[in-house]
mmCIF file of C-alpha atoms in Angstrom:
data_model
loop_
_atom_site.group_PDB
_atom_site.id
_atom_site.type_symbol
_atom_site.label_atom_id
_atom_site.label_comp_id
_atom_site.label_asym_id
_atom_site.label_seq_id
_atom_site.Cartn_x
_atom_site.Cartn_y
_atom_site.Cartn_z
ATOM 1 C CA GLU L 1 -88.942 -97.564 -33.525
ATOM 2 C CA THR L 2 -92.175 -98.843 -35.171
ATOM 3 C CA GLY L 3 -93.917 -100.010 -32.148
ATOM 4 C CA VAL L 4 -94.078 -103.640 -33.513
ATOM 5 C CA THR L 5 -92.734 -106.175 -31.048
ATOM 6 C CA GLN L 6 -91.931 -109.805 -31.431
ATOM 7 C CA SER L 7 -90.990 -112.573 -29.149
ATOM 8 C CA PRO L 8 -88.805 -114.330 -28.647
ATOM 9 C CA THR L 9 -85.808 -112.733 -30.132
ATOM 10 C CA HIS L 10 -83.921 -116.058 -30.642
ATOM 11 C CA LEU L 11 -85.102 -119.666 -30.538
ATOM 12 C CA ILE L 12 -83.380 -123.101 -31.220
ATOM 13 C CA LYS L 13 -85.571 -126.035 -31.831
ATOM 14 C CA THR L 14 -84.948 -129.599 -33.184
ATOM 15 C CA ARG L 15 -86.436 -131.239 -36.340
ATOM 16 C CA GLY L 16 -89.947 -132.470 -35.814
ATOM 17 C CA GLN L 17 -90.734 -130.103 -32.991
ATOM 18 C CA GLN L 18 -93.449 -127.399 -32.996
ATOM 19 C CA VAL L 19 -92.730 -123.458 -32.384
ATOM 20 C CA THR L 20 -94.928 -120.587 -31.630
ATOM 21 C CA LEU L 21 -93.745 -117.084 -32.543
ATOM 22 C CA ARG L 22 -95.674 -113.985 -31.250
ATOM 23 C CA CYS L 23 -96.126 -110.310 -32.432
ATOM 24 C CA SER L 24 -97.821 -107.372 -31.119
ATOM 25 C CA SER L 25 -99.171 -104.912 -33.648
ATOM 26 C CA GLN L 26 -98.492 -101.111 -33.625
ATOM 27 C CA SER L 27 -101.289 -99.351 -31.909
ATOM 28 C CA GLY L 28 -104.216 -98.628 -34.041
ATOM 29 C CA HIS L 29 -103.278 -101.252 -36.719
ATOM 30 C CA ASN L 30 -105.659 -103.828 -37.588
ATOM 31 C CA THR L 31 -103.584 -106.152 -40.074
ATOM 32 C CA VAL L 32 -100.625 -108.375 -39.511
ATOM 33 C CA SER L 33 -98.438 -110.015 -42.018
ATOM 34 C CA TRP L 34 -95.745 -112.609 -41.399
ATOM 35 C CA TYR L 35 -92.688 -113.137 -43.621
ATOM 36 C CA GLN L 36 -89.908 -115.609 -43.552
ATOM 37 C CA GLN L 37 -86.305 -114.315 -44.325
ATOM 38 C CA ALA L 38 -83.673 -116.940 -45.082
ATOM 39 C CA LEU L 39 -80.091 -115.933 -44.950
ATOM 40 C CA GLY L 40 -79.096 -113.644 -47.605
ATOM 41 C CA GLN L 41 -82.426 -113.552 -49.292
ATOM 42 C CA GLY L 42 -85.225 -110.995 -49.282
ATOM 43 C CA PRO L 43 -88.400 -111.787 -47.090
ATOM 44 C CA GLN L 44 -91.039 -114.292 -48.479
ATOM 45 C CA PHE L 45 -94.623 -113.697 -47.545
ATOM 46 C CA ILE L 46 -96.252 -116.430 -45.410
ATOM 47 C CA PHE L 47 -99.699 -115.168 -44.721
ATOM 48 C CA GLN L 48 -101.735 -112.142 -43.573
ATOM 49 C CA TYR L 49 -104.520 -111.494 -41.002
ATOM 50 C CA TYR L 50 -107.114 -108.775 -41.108
ATOM 51 C CA ARG L 51 -109.678 -108.700 -38.377
ATOM 52 C CA GLU L 52 -108.770 -112.070 -37.042
ATOM 53 C CA GLU L 53 -109.284 -113.781 -40.379
ATOM 54 C CA GLU L 54 -106.555 -115.097 -42.723
ATOM 55 C CA ASN L 55 -106.595 -112.882 -45.727
ATOM 56 C CA GLY L 56 -103.935 -114.190 -48.047
ATOM 57 C CA ARG L 57 -101.325 -116.820 -48.044
ATOM 58 C CA GLY L 58 -98.075 -117.157 -49.817
ATOM 59 C CA ASN L 59 -96.394 -120.404 -51.003
ATOM 60 C CA PHE L 60 -96.067 -122.174 -47.699
ATOM 61 C CA PRO L 61 -97.381 -125.541 -46.526
ATOM 62 C CA PRO L 62 -100.234 -125.928 -44.063
ATOM 63 C CA ARG L 63 -97.875 -126.758 -41.238
ATOM 64 C CA PHE L 64 -97.327 -122.957 -41.166
ATOM 65 C CA SER L 65 -100.521 -121.647 -39.495
ATOM 66 C CA GLY L 66 -101.455 -118.532 -37.519
ATOM 67 C CA LEU L 67 -103.949 -116.530 -35.355
ATOM 68 C CA GLN L 68 -104.849 -113.101 -34.842
ATOM 69 C CA PHE L 69 -106.531 -111.995 -31.504
ATOM 70 C CA PRO L 70 -109.141 -109.259 -30.896
ATOM 71 C CA ASN L 71 -106.411 -106.898 -29.773
ATOM 72 C CA TYR L 72 -104.752 -107.587 -33.175
ATOM 73 C CA SER L 73 -101.628 -109.343 -31.917
ATOM 74 C CA SER L 74 -100.884 -112.445 -33.730
ATOM 75 C CA GLU L 75 -99.119 -115.793 -33.424
ATOM 76 C CA LEU L 76 -97.259 -117.763 -36.106
ATOM 77 C CA ASN L 77 -97.186 -121.700 -35.567
ATOM 78 C CA VAL L 78 -94.937 -123.988 -37.269
ATOM 79 C CA ASN L 79 -95.438 -127.752 -36.870
ATOM 80 C CA ALA L 80 -93.094 -130.608 -37.771
ATOM 81 C CA LEU L 81 -90.086 -128.310 -38.094
ATOM 82 C CA GLU L 82 -87.596 -128.857 -40.919
ATOM 83 C CA LEU L 83 -84.030 -127.736 -41.183
ATOM 84 C CA ASP L 84 -84.892 -125.304 -43.990
ATOM 85 C CA ASP L 85 -87.233 -123.535 -41.637
ATOM 86 C CA SER L 86 -84.236 -121.987 -40.092
ATOM 87 C CA ALA L 87 -84.655 -118.193 -40.902
ATOM 88 C CA LEU L 88 -85.660 -114.901 -39.452
ATOM 89 C CA TYR L 89 -89.342 -114.521 -39.048
ATOM 90 C CA LEU L 90 -90.734 -110.957 -39.579
ATOM 91 C CA CYS L 91 -93.917 -109.683 -38.393
ATOM 92 C CA ALA L 92 -95.391 -106.511 -40.086
ATOM 93 C CA SER L 93 -98.444 -104.532 -38.938
ATOM 94 C CA SER L 94 -100.406 -102.047 -40.977
ATOM 95 C CA LEU L 95 -103.721 -100.291 -41.047
ATOM 96 C CA ARG L 96 -105.950 -101.330 -43.696
ATOM 97 C CA ILE L 97 -108.282 -98.490 -44.842
ATOM 98 C CA PHE L 98 -110.620 -98.033 -47.723
ATOM 99 C CA SER L 99 -110.199 -94.691 -49.365
ATOM 100 C CA GLY L 100 -112.871 -94.526 -51.960
ATOM 101 C CA ALA L 101 -111.764 -94.004 -55.470
ATOM 102 C CA SER L 102 -108.188 -94.390 -54.659
ATOM 103 C CA GLY L 103 -108.740 -97.828 -53.053
ATOM 104 C CA THR L 104 -106.918 -99.376 -50.232
ATOM 105 C CA GLN L 105 -103.771 -97.982 -49.012
ATOM 106 C CA GLU L 106 -101.448 -99.359 -46.500
ATOM 107 C CA THR L 107 -97.818 -99.325 -45.227
ATOM 108 C CA GLN L 108 -96.361 -102.193 -43.466
ATOM 109 C CA TYR L 109 -94.009 -101.564 -40.357
ATOM 110 C CA PHE L 110 -91.913 -104.317 -39.286
ATOM 111 C CA GLY L 111 -90.806 -105.708 -35.864
ATOM 112 C CA PRO L 112 -87.282 -106.798 -35.134
ATOM 113 C CA GLY L 113 -87.964 -110.450 -35.951
ATOM 114 C CA THR L 114 -87.531 -113.701 -34.365
ATOM 115 C CA ARG L 115 -84.401 -115.728 -35.378
ATOM 116 C CA LEU L 116 -85.128 -119.499 -35.628
ATOM 117 C CA LEU L 117 -82.613 -122.158 -35.762
ATOM 118 C CA VAL L 118 -83.601 -125.731 -36.326
ATOM 119 C CA LEU L 119 -81.047 -128.373 -35.608
ATOM 120 C CA GLY U 1 -97.564 -112.194 -61.033
ATOM 121 C CA ASN U 2 -95.571 -109.654 -59.239
ATOM 122 C CA SER U 3 -91.746 -109.526 -59.159
ATOM 123 C CA VAL U 4 -89.017 -107.112 -58.209
ATOM 124 C CA THR U 5 -85.350 -107.252 -59.611
ATOM 125 C CA GLN U 6 -82.678 -105.397 -57.713
ATOM 126 C CA MET U 7 -79.146 -104.944 -58.924
ATOM 127 C CA GLU U 8 -76.680 -107.472 -57.386
ATOM 128 C CA GLY U 9 -74.417 -106.419 -54.586
ATOM 129 C CA PRO U 10 -72.393 -105.970 -52.653
ATOM 130 C CA VAL U 11 -71.896 -102.409 -53.491
ATOM 131 C CA THR U 12 -68.813 -100.693 -51.967
ATOM 132 C CA LEU U 13 -68.448 -96.880 -51.850
ATOM 133 C CA SER U 14 -66.349 -94.399 -50.258
ATOM 134 C CA GLU U 15 -68.008 -91.891 -47.827
ATOM 135 C CA GLU U 16 -69.543 -88.940 -49.734
ATOM 136 C CA ALA U 17 -69.894 -90.905 -52.963
ATOM 137 C CA PHE U 18 -73.193 -90.853 -55.004
ATOM 138 C CA LEU U 19 -75.324 -93.935 -54.526
ATOM 139 C CA THR U 20 -77.710 -95.663 -57.110
ATOM 140 C CA ILE U 21 -79.257 -98.869 -56.415
ATOM 141 C CA ASN U 22 -81.487 -99.968 -59.429
ATOM 142 C CA CYS U 23 -84.915 -101.585 -58.909
ATOM 143 C CA THR U 24 -87.281 -102.664 -61.727
ATOM 144 C CA TYR U 25 -90.625 -104.205 -61.077
ATOM 145 C CA THR U 26 -93.307 -106.254 -62.783
ATOM 146 C CA ALA U 27 -97.013 -105.922 -61.744
ATOM 147 C CA THR U 28 -100.478 -105.423 -63.025
ATOM 148 C CA GLY U 29 -102.206 -102.174 -62.329
ATOM 149 C CA TYR U 30 -100.671 -99.477 -60.188
ATOM 150 C CA PRO U 31 -98.707 -101.056 -57.322
ATOM 151 C CA SER U 32 -97.181 -99.049 -54.304
ATOM 152 C CA LEU U 33 -93.463 -99.045 -54.251
ATOM 153 C CA PHE U 34 -91.093 -99.070 -51.257
ATOM 154 C CA TRP U 35 -87.660 -99.134 -50.165
ATOM 155 C CA TYR U 36 -86.830 -100.755 -46.850
ATOM 156 C CA VAL U 37 -83.420 -101.015 -45.128
ATOM 157 C CA GLN U 38 -82.100 -103.768 -42.777
ATOM 158 C CA TYR U 39 -79.158 -103.141 -40.561
ATOM 159 C CA PRO U 40 -77.239 -106.140 -39.370
ATOM 160 C CA GLY U 41 -79.089 -108.194 -36.996
ATOM 161 C CA GLU U 42 -82.295 -106.173 -37.165
ATOM 162 C CA GLY U 43 -85.682 -106.135 -38.753
ATOM 163 C CA LEU U 44 -86.733 -103.997 -41.763
ATOM 164 C CA GLN U 45 -87.280 -100.285 -41.525
ATOM 165 C CA LEU U 46 -89.186 -98.309 -43.998
ATOM 166 C CA LEU U 47 -87.054 -95.996 -45.806
ATOM 167 C CA LEU U 48 -89.368 -94.371 -48.300
ATOM 168 C CA LYS U 49 -92.419 -95.013 -50.495
ATOM 169 C CA ALA U 50 -94.405 -93.801 -53.544
ATOM 170 C CA THR U 51 -97.953 -94.695 -54.189
ATOM 171 C CA LYS U 52 -98.465 -93.554 -57.754
ATOM 172 C CA ALA U 53 -96.615 -92.735 -61.054
ATOM 173 C CA ASP U 54 -94.155 -89.718 -60.852
ATOM 174 C CA ASP U 55 -94.384 -89.646 -57.169
ATOM 175 C CA LYS U 56 -90.938 -89.065 -55.359
ATOM 176 C CA GLY U 57 -90.420 -90.631 -52.112
ATOM 177 C CA SER U 58 -87.593 -89.128 -49.944
ATOM 178 C CA ASN U 59 -86.244 -89.754 -46.557
ATOM 179 C CA LYS U 60 -82.873 -89.080 -44.732
ATOM 180 C CA GLY U 61 -81.224 -87.780 -47.978
ATOM 181 C CA PHE U 62 -82.602 -90.899 -50.048
ATOM 182 C CA GLU U 63 -84.800 -90.502 -52.974
ATOM 183 C CA ALA U 64 -86.609 -92.668 -55.350
ATOM 184 C CA THR U 65 -89.154 -91.795 -58.245
ATOM 185 C CA TYR U 66 -91.814 -93.963 -59.284
ATOM 186 C CA ARG U 67 -91.382 -94.386 -63.156
ATOM 187 C CA LYS U 68 -94.188 -96.430 -64.575
ATOM 188 C CA GLU U 69 -92.986 -95.810 -68.117
ATOM 189 C CA THR U 70 -89.700 -97.772 -67.242
ATOM 190 C CA THR U 71 -91.245 -99.845 -64.306
ATOM 191 C CA SER U 72 -88.497 -98.781 -62.213
ATOM 192 C CA PHE U 73 -87.964 -97.191 -58.667
ATOM 193 C CA HIS U 74 -84.173 -96.550 -58.360
ATOM 194 C CA LEU U 75 -82.912 -95.438 -55.041
ATOM 195 C CA GLU U 76 -80.452 -92.586 -54.920
ATOM 196 C CA LYS U 77 -78.395 -90.550 -52.304
ATOM 197 C CA GLY U 78 -76.117 -87.756 -53.112
ATOM 198 C CA SER U 79 -73.532 -88.275 -50.519
ATOM 199 C CA VAL U 80 -73.443 -91.482 -48.495
ATOM 200 C CA GLN U 81 -72.069 -91.954 -44.896
ATOM 201 C CA VAL U 82 -70.473 -95.020 -43.134
ATOM 202 C CA SER U 83 -73.854 -95.325 -41.148
ATOM 203 C CA ASP U 84 -75.718 -96.139 -44.391
ATOM 204 C CA SER U 85 -74.066 -99.480 -44.511
ATOM 205 C CA ALA U 86 -77.003 -101.919 -44.711
ATOM 206 C CA VAL U 87 -78.930 -104.097 -46.917
ATOM 207 C CA TYR U 88 -81.598 -102.182 -49.050
ATOM 208 C CA PHE U 89 -84.766 -103.946 -50.226
ATOM 209 C CA CYS U 90 -86.966 -102.800 -52.999
ATOM 210 C CA ALA U 91 -90.630 -103.911 -52.657
ATOM 211 C CA LEU U 92 -94.107 -103.562 -54.168
ATOM 212 C CA SER U 93 -97.707 -104.226 -53.153
ATOM 213 C CA ASN U 94 -101.062 -104.118 -54.982
ATOM 214 C CA SER U 95 -104.424 -105.555 -54.739
ATOM 215 C CA ASN U 96 -103.500 -108.616 -56.780
ATOM 216 C CA SER U 97 -101.197 -109.668 -54.059
ATOM 217 C CA GLY U 98 -103.752 -108.914 -51.376
ATOM 218 C CA TYR U 99 -101.366 -105.997 -50.411
ATOM 219 C CA ALA U 100 -98.706 -108.427 -49.345
ATOM 220 C CA LEU U 101 -95.209 -107.069 -50.037
ATOM 221 C CA ASN U 102 -93.119 -108.586 -52.939
ATOM 222 C CA PHE U 103 -89.383 -108.059 -52.102
ATOM 223 C CA GLY U 104 -86.352 -108.111 -54.268
ATOM 224 C CA LYS U 105 -83.428 -110.098 -53.197
ATOM 225 C CA GLY U 106 -81.664 -107.056 -51.487
ATOM 226 C CA THR U 107 -78.548 -105.068 -52.275
ATOM 227 C CA SER U 108 -75.917 -104.853 -49.638
ATOM 228 C CA LEU U 109 -74.030 -101.577 -49.262
ATOM 229 C CA LEU U 110 -70.750 -101.071 -47.619
ATOM 230 C CA VAL U 111 -69.475 -97.498 -47.080
ATOM 231 C CA THR U 112 -65.864 -97.105 -46.245
ATOM 232 C CA PRO U 113 -64.383 -94.001 -44.444
#
């Protein structure tokens, strides 16, 4: 049990629709990352939020967008859904700290995911 | 850029057999290395990690040693159980990726009684 929760657990949408997925971070964590996992594949990084600002983005189009709130929870929004967006969407939270000479260290803890099916 | 290569699965073993899942990586600098496990229908669980060369991560009987000279982080377990059946993902992160995780494609393990 990581303390990271996601909602909803499952979702069915049709092409062209919009969807919002939600994530609550583990208590004390300040960073949220989102990943897309297609069936039979490893997770692919979508983007990351640190202190409410986007702090890195993978190779995903702008119709994938997000937010992080003051309590460090987060949303992932996907517009104009396509069939290929069908996947498991994973949220991970972490604590970004700066440890001097050894730099930044963090470990990401994942939620159970939201399974999205686009018809 | 960063990349992770895992051995192809599926791997099928009998209970109490020895497990090795190979993982090699490409990255600049000194990445942190991770193994995550995914049980059917679930999210990812952190299994173990290592943050510098020669570190050994261990958890629940699983071990992996960070080998910088061979850029490897192979997962091992001396005696697998049926409950270990899952998909195992090797991953890395470093400052070049903004600490985003780069995952391998995963290795499916099936342990039979």
